[in-house]
Structures are given as C-alpha cells and as structure tokens.
Amino acid sequence: MKKEAIILCSFIILKFFLQFILISPEYELHRDEYLHLDIGHHLAWGYQSVPPLTAWVSKIIYLLGNSAFWVKFFPALFGALTIIVVWKMIKELNGNIYALSLGATCVVFSALLRLNTLYQPNSFDVLSWTTLYFVLIKYFNSEHTKWIYAAGIVFAIGFLNKYNIAFSILGLIPAVLFTGQRKIFGQKQLYYAALLALVIISPNLFWQYANDFPVIRHLNELAEIQLINVDRIDFLKSQILFFAGSLIVIGSGLYALLFHQAFAKYRTFFWAFFFTLIIFLILRAKDYYAIGLYPVYTAFGAIYLSKILNHGWKRYLQPILILLPILFFTFMYDVAFPNKNPKHFIDHPEKYKEIGMLRWEDGLDHDLPQDYADMLGWKELAQKVESVYDQLPNQNQTIIICDNYGQAGAINYYTKHGLRAVTFSADYINWFELDKPYKNLIRVIEADYVESEMNETSAYFESATVAGYITNPYARESGTSIVKFIGAKVDINERLKYEVAEAQNYE
C-alpha cells in the first residue's frame, strides 16, 4: 500500500473513532433524528421537513437493523467522504504529502466532528458542497465538459438532500462573472447540465407543486420563528469557531486565490466565499448553513502553505500548522460535544453561556444547550407510553397522538410493539390512519397544556387519566405528560378527519 493511502486510511479510521466517542451514553438520539428515521417508513419524493434523500438513507438503516450504531454511522460516513474529497482536491492541485496531511487534519478537527454526530441532512449537505467545488476545480483544470455535467448531477443529488445547496450556486454565479471563468456561460453544455439537474430533481419539484409547496411555508415559518432571532454578529463569530484551528490555512487559501498567479484560474472561489456569506447574512441564515463553504479553502490553503514553508527555517512551521487544529479540538472537546453528564452544564454554566451554547432558538438562555436537552427523556417517554398501551382494552383501536414530531418519532423508534404514534406537526399529518374505528386515545401533551387538553377532550370519552410523565429534569420535554382517554362516546374519526384537514391546510 502506498504511503499516501496509508495516511488517508489512518485519517478515515481516526474520523470514525472520534465520532463514536464524542457522545456520552446518557444521551439518546436527537428529536430531529427520530423524524428523519420515521420518514423511511413512508418513502416519497418529498416531505414537509426535508427532500427525499434522507428517507432513502433511513430505509437502508432499517434494513441494517435500525440500531443507534447505524443511525450514527451514516453521518460519520458522509464526514469521512468529505475528507476523501478534500484529499482528492489537493491531489488535483498537485499537493504533496504535507499538503494532503494538513488539509485532512483541518477537516477532521473542525465543526464537522459536531455536525457528523447527528443523523440530519447537514452532513451530506457539506459533502455535496465540497464535491461540487471539487468538480468545478476539475473543470477549471481540464475544461472537459464532462465535469460540467458532473456538477449538474452533484447539485441535483445535493438538492434532493437539502435545498441549502442552492445557496452555493447563488454565490458562484456572481463569482464566476467576476473572473475569466465567465466564459463558461457561453458553453451550451452548461445549459444542458442545468436541464439534466432539473430532470433529476423534477420528481421533488412536482411533489412540491402537488402539495402546494410546503418548502415555502416551512421557510416562512422558519424566518418568523427562528431566523428572526439570528444575530448577524453571532453568525460571523460562529464562522470563526467552526474551523478555528484552521484559520491560518483558510486565510492563506483566500490570500493565494486573490494574489498569486498560480491560483489565478481558481479565483472564482475567492469571490464565491464572500458572495455566499453575504447572502447568508442578508437572509439571517443559521450559522451552520455555511459550513459546507469551508473545506475547499483548507485545500487551497494547504497547497499554498506547503509551497511557502518548504525551505529553510520555515519548515519548522509545518508541524505547528498541523498541531493547531488538534490543539483547538482539545478546547472544543471540552465545550462543543455532549460528552459530559447534563448536571455538569448546570453546575458550570459560565463558560457555556459566554460562548452562546445555552441560547436556544427562542433567543433565551437555558440550563442546557438546546441540542443536548433534545437528546434526553425519549426512552422514558416511549417506555411509559408502551406501558399505558399494554393496560388498555381494545388495543388495536387505540390511536396515539403527540404534540410534536420528537415525541411521535421516539415512540415509534423505541417501542417493541411497533406502535405508530402521530402528531399534527411536520410530515405526521399525512400519516394518520383515519379508516379505523378508534375507541381509545393516548395523548402525549407538553406540560403547560395538560389541563386544557383534558378539559376539552374528556367529554368525548368515558374516562380520562394522567398515566405518567417525563421525569428527567434535564430533558427539554421534562414534564410532558401521557394522558389516556378510554371508551369513546362518539365517533372520534370524524373529529380527527376534520383536525387533520385543518392541520394540512395550515401546513
């Protein structure tokens, strides 16, 4: 095996090892992961929450046994593939062993370690951005039109994973116009490639059209509820933290792209960096939307630094640049990963509050980082719901309705009976079975709404009882209650059909 192959394999093994030791066993899957897994039971060309590719991956996870190992394996895999693509970039740019090692180190010891712990579309999104930029480098080098078609295919696959990749194109278009690469707009193959991409994504676009474009409603809701709380200064601070140990490398890459003739044909990437960030800032995007922007600049920076640090005393700086991302990781390991007992964050809030980790999407500070609180209490909920279900008469005529997709997804993931909980949020509104004559209702209700729900719904049933609640004080769902309604006095299916239709119209 060649030396380069051995080094690359070592980075890949290290990547997988780190991903599986960064989460403390106290934590369960994240609320979003349960939803992403559940859509694998309902394969389609689109969903309220995500494009279809995540559902296809979830289907594979089910076929592999549906264990937490496989749930965590795939984001780690996408992170490992990102390292390989950056490696290929550096090879394409004629980088030596040092440049390859530096670039791979920058990608391994970065925010991707955090991103790749969660089964969400974001890991594949970063891989898509990085691969798209790699394909463009191949085109700029060779001017073979096959790479234009490859770019169209990569974009389309990335689009079927997460619509966020459209921002990479929005940043690239003015960047290309700023440089000599603008001649690509005179290539008819560019428009054929765009048509090819359109054909590939068309089933999803038709699905969006048939369902009144839920992505537009989702984006509007996101802007009104979450993005309005995004602070642009905080956004920029996060960009620095994402690749904190690699800032010298990324900065060197941008410098080389602007000022060195050897990088002139890649200057499009310099302008793309700033145009893309400006678009995100204007739209008040979440900070992690931009992570896919950075791996390509670690490649350019690694190439440039390998050339200027190759003589005399400057050679002694080479190991320092490789050590910097690792040193920053040791700091990030202490603050950026769910690798500590939840009580630790409550006992030592100062440093976490200082860097904004305790601020949730509501704009307020809480005891625990939101993502970590979203990884607690789910098994307890599922076990208690299953226990309540086991005690009910007419079990096959029982419907389980939750307040949010995290509750429903967790019940569906953990319960042994194969229970299928639903909710009026996200994609679950399309998964109600409305042709069954329901006699019982299990309602999973957030703590603040238990009393009002019981007052409203108990009139339709012979009995209503709070049968349990989540006791984990660290969970975001702490206090969420399980109410059992037994013996329907009326045909509740008609009521359900009405409420589902209302929810679908709202969504």
XYZ file of N, CA and C in Angstrom, residues 217-465:
747
model
N -43.777 27.402 2.772
C -44.398 27.632 4.081
C -43.405 27.354 5.206
N -42.604 26.287 5.020
C -41.607 25.946 6.040
C -40.582 27.060 6.198
N -40.120 27.608 5.074
C -39.136 28.691 5.132
C -39.733 29.941 5.764
N -40.985 30.235 5.446
C -41.637 31.402 6.049
C -41.773 31.236 7.553
N -42.162 30.028 7.971
C -42.295 29.755 9.402
C -40.938 29.829 10.088
N -39.925 29.291 9.415
C -38.563 29.333 9.954
C -38.113 30.776 10.142
N -38.392 31.601 9.148
C -37.982 33.002 9.218
C -38.699 33.743 10.342
N -39.981 33.443 10.535
C -40.778 34.153 11.535
C -40.455 33.716 12.965
N -40.149 32.418 13.146
C -39.997 31.879 14.498
C -38.542 31.785 14.929
N -37.650 31.354 14.018
C -36.270 31.078 14.403
C -35.281 32.103 13.845
N -35.325 32.334 12.533
C -34.298 33.178 11.913
C -34.384 34.625 12.376
N -35.556 35.038 12.843
C -35.699 36.399 13.350
C -34.814 36.622 14.567
N -34.488 35.509 15.266
C -33.637 35.600 16.458
C -32.147 35.466 16.144
N -31.815 35.271 14.860
C -30.411 35.117 14.478
C -29.723 36.480 14.486
N -28.646 36.558 15.248
C -27.850 37.781 15.297
C -26.707 37.657 14.288
N -26.578 38.640 13.412
C -25.576 38.538 12.340
C -24.157 38.529 12.886
N -23.918 39.236 13.973
C -22.584 39.215 14.582
C -22.291 37.826 15.138
N -23.290 37.221 15.775
C -23.125 35.852 16.277
C -22.882 34.881 15.129
N -23.548 35.123 13.998
C -23.331 34.296 12.815
C -21.857 34.321 12.408
N -21.289 35.521 12.353
C -19.883 35.657 11.946
C -18.942 35.059 12.985
N -19.275 35.211 14.258
C -18.440 34.601 15.301
C -18.416 33.084 15.144
N -19.562 32.521 14.829
C -19.634 31.068 14.662
C -18.791 30.603 13.484
N -18.739 31.410 12.425
C -17.923 31.024 11.270
C -16.461 30.873 11.664
N -16.017 31.732 12.573
C -14.627 31.650 13.051
C -14.420 30.391 13.871
N -15.408 30.049 14.675
C -15.271 28.887 15.568
C -15.335 27.567 14.819
N -16.062 27.513 13.710
C -16.255 26.252 13.005
C -14.920 25.610 12.603
N -13.997 26.426 12.121
C -12.685 25.924 11.715
C -11.595 26.738 12.413
N -11.779 26.924 13.725
C -10.896 27.818 14.482
C -9.431 27.429 14.364
N -9.132 26.152 14.419
C -7.739 25.713 14.339
C -7.160 25.787 12.943
N -7.993 26.087 11.971
C -7.551 26.109 10.571
C -7.649 27.495 9.949
N -7.818 28.516 10.765
C -7.990 29.865 10.222
C -6.789 30.311 9.406
N -5.597 29.943 9.861
C -4.393 30.319 9.101
C -4.413 29.651 7.732
N -4.827 28.403 7.708
C -4.861 27.657 6.445
C -5.919 28.245 5.519
N -7.116 28.470 6.036
C -8.193 29.024 5.213
C -7.843 30.436 4.747
N -7.320 31.256 5.661
C -6.899 32.610 5.291
C -5.810 32.596 4.234
N -4.876 31.653 4.351
C -3.807 31.537 3.354
C -4.382 31.135 2.005
N -5.391 30.268 2.026
C -6.025 29.877 0.772
C -6.692 31.049 0.082
N -7.406 31.873 0.849
C -8.055 33.056 0.271
C -7.022 34.048 -0.248
N -5.941 34.220 0.515
C -4.860 35.123 0.084
C -4.255 34.657 -1.235
N -3.964 33.372 -1.312
C -3.352 32.830 -2.523
C -4.287 32.968 -3.722
N -5.575 32.726 -3.504
C -6.536 32.828 -4.600
C -6.609 34.237 -5.170
N -6.409 35.254 -4.318
C -6.532 36.640 -4.778
C -5.231 37.188 -5.345
N -4.087 36.795 -4.754
C -2.841 37.487 -5.087
C -1.806 36.662 -5.848
N -1.929 35.360 -5.906
C -0.886 34.557 -6.549
C -1.340 34.055 -7.907
N -0.492 34.276 -8.888
C -0.818 33.942 -10.261
C -1.059 32.454 -10.448
N -0.365 31.641 -9.656
C -0.521 30.195 -9.790
C -1.948 29.750 -9.468
N -2.676 30.568 -8.723
C -4.048 30.234 -8.346
C -5.072 31.050 -9.127
N -4.624 31.771 -10.139
C -5.499 32.730 -10.825
C -6.734 32.075 -11.432
N -6.574 30.878 -12.000
C -7.737 30.274 -12.670
C -8.782 29.758 -11.682
N -8.416 29.760 -10.394
C -9.375 29.348 -9.362
C -9.939 30.545 -8.594
N -9.676 31.764 -9.078
C -10.050 32.967 -8.332
C -11.554 33.072 -8.103
N -12.322 32.387 -8.914
C -13.775 32.324 -8.699
C -14.101 31.954 -7.255
N -13.289 31.059 -6.679
C -13.571 30.587 -5.326
C -13.353 31.680 -4.283
N -12.453 32.611 -4.563
C -12.273 33.728 -3.641
C -13.558 34.538 -3.548
N -14.106 34.910 -4.697
C -15.318 35.724 -4.700
C -16.527 34.932 -4.211
N -16.560 33.645 -4.512
C -17.683 32.816 -4.065
C -17.784 32.784 -2.546
N -16.638 32.791 -1.886
C -16.618 32.772 -0.422
C -17.394 33.965 0.136
N -17.103 35.153 -0.363
C -17.716 36.364 0.189
C -19.161 36.558 -0.286
N -19.421 36.237 -1.542
C -20.801 36.370 -2.020
C -21.738 35.436 -1.258
N -21.286 34.222 -1.021
C -22.127 33.251 -0.312
C -22.384 33.692 1.118
N -21.338 34.149 1.805
C -21.521 34.620 3.183
C -22.449 35.828 3.243
N -22.328 36.730 2.275
C -23.194 37.915 2.249
C -24.653 37.511 2.081
N -24.910 36.533 1.216
C -26.280 36.055 1.023
C -26.832 35.487 2.323
N -26.020 34.684 3.001
C -26.462 34.114 4.278
C -26.728 35.209 5.314
N -25.890 36.217 5.335
C -26.076 37.309 6.287
C -27.359 38.085 5.999
N -27.599 38.355 4.732
C -28.809 39.098 4.359
C -30.062 38.332 4.795
N -30.024 37.013 4.631
C -31.191 36.187 4.928
C -31.267 35.762 6.384
N -30.300 36.202 7.204
C -30.242 35.804 8.614
C -30.241 34.283 8.762
N -29.433 33.626 7.973
C -29.381 32.168 7.990
C -28.774 31.670 9.296
N -29.107 30.438 9.647
C -28.465 29.804 10.788
C -26.986 29.609 10.475
N -26.157 29.696 11.503
C -24.714 29.708 11.267
C -24.206 28.447 10.569
N -24.765 27.270 10.909
C -24.228 26.027 10.353
C -24.591 25.827 8.880
N -25.490 26.655 8.340
C -25.803 26.538 6.918
C -24.559 26.754 6.045
N -23.578 27.478 6.581
C -22.416 27.862 5.776
C -21.232 26.914 5.934
N -21.355 25.867 6.722
C -20.196 25.012 6.991
C -19.645 24.381 5.715
N -20.527 24.041 4.773
C -20.058 23.423 3.531
C -19.163 24.307 2.696
N -19.107 25.570 3.037
C -18.288 26.527 2.289
C -16.791 26.330 2.529
N -16.406 25.785 3.675
C -15.016 25.894 4.119
C -14.036 24.804 3.680
N -14.430 23.541 3.545
C -13.424 22.524 3.227
C -12.573 22.827 1.996
N -13.169 23.414 0.946
C -12.393 23.694 -0.258
C -11.249 24.670 0.021
N -11.448 25.598 0.963
C -10.407 26.586 1.244
C -9.279 25.999 2.097
N -9.579 24.930 2.826
C -8.485 24.228 3.508
C -7.582 23.573 2.472
N -8.164 23.132 1.358
C -7.362 22.530 0.290
C -6.439 23.565 -0.355
N -7.000 24.716 -0.724
C -6.175 25.760 -1.329
C -5.094 26.248 -0.356
N -5.490 26.428 0.908
C -4.527 26.892 1.895
C -3.421 25.886 2.136
N -3.760 24.603 2.171
C -2.750 23.568 2.382
C -1.742 23.544 1.237
N -2.245 23.707 0.024
C -1.343 23.744 -1.142
C -0.389 24.938 -1.056
N -0.945 26.105 -0.782
C -0.129 27.320 -0.724
C 0.920 27.243 0.386
N 0.515 26.811 1.558
C 1.450 26.747 2.689
C 2.516 25.684 2.475
N 2.159 24.597 1.812
C 3.163 23.561 1.549
C 4.271 24.077 0.628
N 3.946 25.073 -0.203
C 4.942 25.649 -1.101
C 5.817 26.686 -0.408
N 5.206 27.556 0.405
C 5.991 28.642 1.002
C 6.722 28.206 2.270
N 6.353 27.058 2.830
C 7.027 26.570 4.047
C 7.943 25.398 3.735
N 8.427 25.370 2.519
C 9.212 24.205 2.074
C 10.710 24.464 2.077
N 11.127 25.618 2.602
C 12.561 25.952 2.539
C 13.030 26.543 3.865
N 14.276 26.234 4.209
C 14.939 26.855 5.350
C 14.194 26.675 6.666
N 14.253 27.722 7.476
C 13.664 27.666 8.818
C 12.150 27.530 8.798
N 11.523 27.909 7.675
C 10.061 27.842 7.592
C 9.536 26.411 7.693
N 10.400 25.450 7.404
C 9.967 24.058 7.512
C 9.540 23.703 8.927
N 10.125 24.395 9.903
C 9.778 24.100 11.300
C 8.350 24.535 11.640
N 7.755 25.375 10.765
C 6.370 25.789 10.994
C 5.359 24.732 10.524
N 5.827 23.808 9.704
C 4.915 22.809 9.154
C 4.209 21.990 10.235
N 4.939 21.386 11.177
C 4.231 20.610 12.206
C 3.335 21.470 13.100
N 3.695 22.755 13.272
C 2.879 23.635 14.112
C 1.497 23.820 13.495
N 1.456 23.994 12.169
C 0.174 24.191 11.492
C -0.696 22.943 11.568
N -0.076 21.777 11.599
C -0.845 20.543 11.746
C -1.334 20.379 13.182
N -0.531 20.841 14.135
C -0.899 20.713 15.545
C -2.007 21.686 15.954
N -2.079 22.848 15.294
C -3.060 23.861 15.695
C -4.508 23.348 15.681
N -4.971 22.689 14.607
C -6.350 22.177 14.647
C -6.564 21.166 15.769
N -5.529 20.374 16.063
C -5.648 19.380 17.125
C -5.733 20.063 18.479
N -4.937 21.113 18.669
C -4.968 21.853 19.936
C -6.316 22.538 20.132
N -6.843 23.129 19.082
C -8.161 23.756 19.199
C -9.239 22.709 19.469
N -9.060 21.520 18.913
C -10.021 20.448 19.175
C -10.032 20.081 20.655
N -8.885 20.082 21.303
C -8.853 19.751 22.733
C -9.687 20.747 23.541
N -9.688 22.016 23.082
C -10.549 23.004 23.731
C -12.009 22.748 23.386
N -12.276 22.515 22.106
C -13.652 22.287 21.668
C -14.221 21.014 22.277
N -13.366 20.029 22.509
C -13.819 18.774 23.110
C -14.471 19.030 24.461
N -13.980 20.044 25.146
C -14.481 20.344 26.487
C -15.798 21.117 26.468
N -16.119 21.759 25.336
C -17.311 22.626 25.343
C -18.310 22.348 24.236
N -17.928 21.650 23.176
C -18.781 21.605 21.986
C -19.454 20.265 21.725
N -19.271 19.302 22.618
C -19.824 17.982 22.378
C -20.592 17.492 23.608
N -21.628 16.684 23.395
C -22.392 16.150 24.537
C -21.661 14.979 25.189
N -20.475 15.269 25.696
C -19.643 14.208 26.266
C -19.548 14.303 27.791
N -20.434 15.091 28.382
C -20.452 15.248 29.839
C -21.874 15.062 30.360
N -21.952 14.609 31.593
C -23.238 14.456 32.248
C -24.001 15.784 32.222
N -25.321 15.757 31.983
C -26.094 17.009 31.936
C -25.904 17.885 33.165
N -25.724 17.270 34.317
C -25.557 18.046 35.547
C -24.311 18.925 35.478
N -23.316 18.489 34.724
C -22.080 19.266 34.604
C -22.357 20.652 34.027
N -23.236 20.721 33.037
C -23.537 22.008 32.401
C -24.275 22.939 33.351
N -25.089 22.352 34.213
C -25.835 23.172 35.174
C -24.921 23.665 36.286
N -23.956 22.830 36.673
C -23.016 23.215 37.736
C -21.946 24.185 37.253
N -21.677 24.206 35.942
C -20.619 25.080 35.389
C -21.150 25.840 34.175
N -22.118 26.732 34.357
C -22.749 27.385 33.208
C -21.936 28.520 32.588
N -20.961 29.063 33.336
C -20.326 30.318 32.905
C -19.707 30.223 31.518
N -18.834 29.233 31.325
C -18.111 29.197 30.045
C -19.043 28.851 28.880
N -20.098 28.085 29.162
C -21.032 27.725 28.093
C -21.928 28.901 27.719
N -22.292 29.684 28.723
C -23.100 30.870 28.453
C -22.293 31.915 27.699
N -21.019 32.015 28.041
C -20.149 33.020 27.424
C -20.024 32.819 25.920
N -20.005 31.567 25.481
C -19.860 31.301 24.042
C -21.212 31.036 23.371
N -22.294 31.292 24.088
C -23.631 31.227 23.491
C -24.235 29.841 23.369
N -23.633 28.847 24.028
C -24.153 27.486 23.890
C -25.487 27.271 24.589
N -25.800 28.113 25.570
C -27.029 27.930 26.330
C -28.216 28.687 25.726
N -27.965 29.397 24.623
C -29.042 30.146 23.980
C -29.797 29.246 23.012
N -31.104 29.153 23.201
C -31.942 28.321 22.345
C -32.515 29.144 21.200
N -33.257 28.480 20.347
C -33.808 29.161 19.174
C -34.859 30.206 19.552
N -35.312 30.193 20.819
C -36.234 31.232 21.266
C -35.509 32.515 21.668
N -34.168 32.486 21.556
C -33.364 33.660 21.879
C -33.029 33.809 23.345
N -33.448 32.843 24.185
C -33.209 32.913 25.626
C -32.177 31.879 26.057
N -31.512 32.141 27.191
C -30.550 31.193 27.757
C -31.276 30.190 28.650
N -30.828 28.922 28.582
C -31.413 27.853 29.380
C -30.301 27.100 30.114
N -30.684 26.105 30.902
C -29.714 25.380 31.724
C -28.776 24.508 30.904
N -29.267 23.997 29.799
C -28.533 23.030 28.988
C -28.558 23.483 27.536
N -27.540 23.206 26.735
C -27.645 23.503 25.304
C -28.878 22.832 24.707
N -29.522 23.509 23.790
C -30.782 23.002 23.256
C -30.635 21.627 22.633
N -29.590 21.430 21.840
C -29.389 20.139 21.202
C -29.245 19.015 22.221
N -28.597 19.306 23.350
C -28.396 18.271 24.360
C -29.700 17.969 25.090
N -30.466 19.014 25.402
C -31.772 18.803 26.036
C -32.712 18.044 25.115
N -32.484 18.170 23.806
C -33.291 17.456 22.822
C -32.856 16.004 22.658
N -31.876 15.565 23.444
C -31.386 14.187 23.369
C -31.665 13.428 24.670
N -32.641 13.897 25.423
C -32.933 13.300 26.727
C -34.435 13.071 26.899
N -34.786 12.024 27.631
C -36.167 11.762 28.014
C -36.966 10.910 27.048
N -36.421 10.594 25.893
C -37.204 9.916 24.857
C -37.485 8.451 25.189
N -36.471 7.740 25.676
C -36.693 6.338 26.046
C -37.718 6.237 27.171
N -37.593 7.130 28.136
C -38.542 7.141 29.238
C -39.958 7.342 28.713
N -40.136 8.290 27.801
C -41.448 8.542 27.222
C -41.981 7.301 26.514
N -41.157 6.696 25.668
C -41.602 5.536 24.892
C -41.988 4.375 25.804
N -41.183 4.127 26.827
C -41.468 3.023 27.746
C -42.779 3.248 28.492
N -43.021 4.475 28.915
C -44.252 4.768 29.661
C -45.479 4.714 28.755
N -45.339 5.171 27.526
C -46.461 5.067 26.583
C -46.776 3.604 26.306
N -45.758 2.800 26.124
C -45.976 1.376 25.858
C -46.633 0.693 27.062
N -46.213 1.091 28.264
C -46.814 0.529 29.467
C -48.303 0.880 29.554
N -48.644 2.110 29.230
C -50.048 2.526 29.225
C -50.822 1.748 28.163
N -50.246 1.612 27.005
C -50.889 0.888 25.904
C -51.186 -0.554 26.295
N -50.245 -1.199 26.989
C -50.411 -2.604 27.384
C -51.609 -2.809 28.308
N -52.010 -1.786 29.030
C -53.095 -1.910 30.004
C -54.467 -1.551 29.436
N -54.496 -1.125 28.178
C -55.761 -0.649 27.597
C -56.611 -1.796 27.057
N -57.929 -1.665 27.141
C -58.807 -2.571 26.393
C -58.835 -2.136 24.925
N -59.176 -3.052 24.045
C -59.290 -2.710 22.606
C -58.029 -2.014 22.083
N -56.896 -2.662 22.331
C -55.619 -2.018 21.978
C -55.524 -1.672 20.497
N -56.058 -2.559 19.635
C -55.956 -2.307 18.199
C -56.866 -1.181 17.728
N -57.647 -0.621 18.659
C -58.492 0.526 18.334
C -58.044 1.764 19.123
N -56.725 1.842 19.308
C -56.130 2.954 20.073
C -55.262 3.802 19.158
N -55.414 5.084 19.236
C -54.565 5.999 18.485
C -53.706 6.796 19.469
N -52.445 6.995 19.095
C -51.503 7.749 19.928
C -51.194 9.063 19.216
N -51.572 10.161 19.831
C -51.355 11.482 19.223
C -50.442 12.300 20.137
N -49.407 12.872 19.552
C -48.408 13.628 20.317
C -48.469 15.111 19.947
N -47.775 15.898 20.737
C -47.741 17.338 20.483
C -46.691 17.729 19.449
N -45.651 16.900 19.283
C -44.601 17.264 18.326
C -43.956 16.017 17.737
N -43.172 16.221 16.683
C -42.603 15.084 15.953
C -41.541 14.330 16.748
N -40.872 14.999 17.683
C -39.888 14.304 18.502
C -40.543 13.237 19.354
N -41.667 13.584 19.975
C -42.409 12.623 20.790
C -42.885 11.447 19.948
N -43.509 11.746 18.817
C -44.042 10.679 17.963
C -42.925 9.795 17.433
N -41.845 10.415 16.965
C -40.746 9.638 16.405
C -40.070 8.752 17.427
N -39.907 9.263 18.653
C -39.262 8.473 19.702
C -40.108 7.263 20.069
N -41.422 7.451 20.183
C -42.321 6.331 20.483
C -42.228 5.280 19.382
N -42.229 5.729 18.141
C -42.170 4.795 17.018
C -40.824 4.080 16.941
N -39.775 4.728 17.408
C -38.440 4.126 17.326
C -38.195 3.112 18.443
N -38.605 3.439 19.675
C -38.214 2.628 20.823
C -39.205 1.537 21.215
N -40.497 1.708 20.943
C -41.461 0.744 21.466
C -41.350 -0.602 20.749
N -41.516 -1.658 21.510
C -41.326 -3.013 20.993
C -42.549 -3.516 20.241
N -43.710 -2.960 20.520
C -44.944 -3.415 19.891
C -45.123 -2.854 18.471
N -44.192 -2.029 18.046
C -44.353 -1.394 16.745
C -45.455 -0.369 16.745
N -45.604 0.360 17.849
C -46.634 1.389 17.927
C -46.355 2.486 16.903
N -47.415 3.078 16.366
C -47.258 4.130 15.366
C -47.939 5.391 15.862
N -47.196 6.197 16.566
C -47.716 7.473 17.056
C -47.721 8.496 15.923
N -48.608 9.469 16.034
C -48.698 10.542 15.046
C -48.809 11.879 15.776
N -48.733 12.935 15.001
C -48.858 14.281 15.550
C -49.375 15.181 14.437
N -49.868 16.345 14.814
C -50.375 17.283 13.810
C -49.277 18.182 13.261
N -48.024 17.869 13.558
C -46.910 18.675 13.061
C -46.067 17.873 12.077
N -45.285 18.600 11.289
C -44.357 18.019 10.314
C -45.094 17.035 9.396
N -44.403 15.983 8.975
C -44.963 15.055 7.990
C -46.003 14.121 8.571
N -46.095 14.049 9.875
C -47.020 13.109 10.512
C -48.481 13.405 10.188
N -48.782 14.629 9.813
C -50.179 14.940 9.493
C -50.670 14.155 8.276
N -49.731 13.627 7.476
C -50.103 12.828 6.306
C -50.124 11.334 6.609
N -49.821 10.959 7.850
C -49.672 9.535 8.188
C -50.742 9.030 9.140
N -51.796 9.789 9.345
C -52.908 9.325 10.175
C -53.650 8.195 9.459
N -54.021 7.177 10.188
C -54.891 6.125 9.666
C -56.319 6.462 10.102
N -57.084 7.006 9.192
C -58.400 7.538 9.546
C -59.543 6.579 9.228
N -59.197 5.352 8.809
C -60.242 4.387 8.458
C -60.483 3.376 9.569
N -59.852 3.568 10.736
C -60.032 2.647 11.863
C -61.015 3.239 12.873
N -61.886 2.416 13.451
C -62.836 2.911 14.468
C -62.172 2.992 15.835
N -61.645 4.151 16.159
C -60.877 4.290 17.398
C -61.795 4.362 18.619
N -61.418 3.632 19.666
C -62.130 3.634 20.944
C -61.326 4.319 22.047
N -59.990 4.293 21.908
C -59.120 4.861 22.947
C -58.152 5.862 22.324
N -57.714 6.769 23.151
C -56.741 7.783 22.728
C -55.654 7.917 23.795
N -54.422 7.815 23.363
C -53.294 8.162 24.235
C -52.754 9.501 23.735
N -52.797 10.490 24.591
C -52.297 11.827 24.224
C -51.012 12.119 24.973
N -49.991 12.455 24.215
C -48.726 12.913 24.796
C -48.732 14.428 24.695
N -48.732 15.091 25.871
C -49.023 16.525 25.919
C -47.911 17.261 26.663
N -47.438 18.349 26.103
C -46.459 19.180 26.792
C -47.062 19.713 28.089
N -46.222 19.860 29.091
C -46.679 20.105 30.470
C -47.660 21.271 30.588
N -47.437 22.338 29.852
C -48.261 23.544 30.008
C -49.689 23.385 29.490
N -49.943 22.317 28.730
C -51.243 22.210 28.063
C -52.070 21.008 28.525
N -51.616 20.326 29.582
C -52.312 19.117 30.035
C -53.730 19.435 30.501
N -53.873 20.420 31.350
C -55.181 20.727 31.925
C -56.194 21.135 30.860
N -55.779 22.018 29.961
C -56.709 22.476 28.925
C -57.095 21.334 27.989
N -56.145 20.457 27.683
C -56.442 19.321 26.805
C -57.445 18.370 27.459
N -57.240 18.110 28.739
C -58.161 17.208 29.439
C -59.556 17.811 29.516
N -59.654 19.088 29.769
C -60.959 19.750 29.835
C -61.688 19.685 28.499
N -60.936 19.783 27.423
C -61.543 19.815 26.092
C -61.926 18.426 25.598
N -61.060 17.439 25.861
C -61.222 16.130 25.232
C -61.965 15.114 26.086
N -61.917 15.257 27.389
C -62.502 14.224 28.265
C -64.001 14.037 28.033
N -64.683 15.047 27.526
C -66.129 14.938 27.302
C -66.468 13.874 26.256
N -65.493 13.516 25.408
C -65.740 12.553 24.343
C -65.453 11.118 24.766
N -64.969 10.911 26.002
C -64.577 9.578 26.453
C -65.186 9.279 27.832
N -65.260 8.001 28.142
C -65.807 7.580 29.419
C -64.884 7.922 30.585
N -63.569 7.889 30.351
C -62.619 8.223 31.417
C -61.382 8.884 30.843
N -60.758 9.710 31.658
C -59.525 10.402 31.259
C -58.603 10.451 32.471
N -57.356 9.978 32.288
C -56.426 9.882 33.410
C -55.017 10.242 32.964
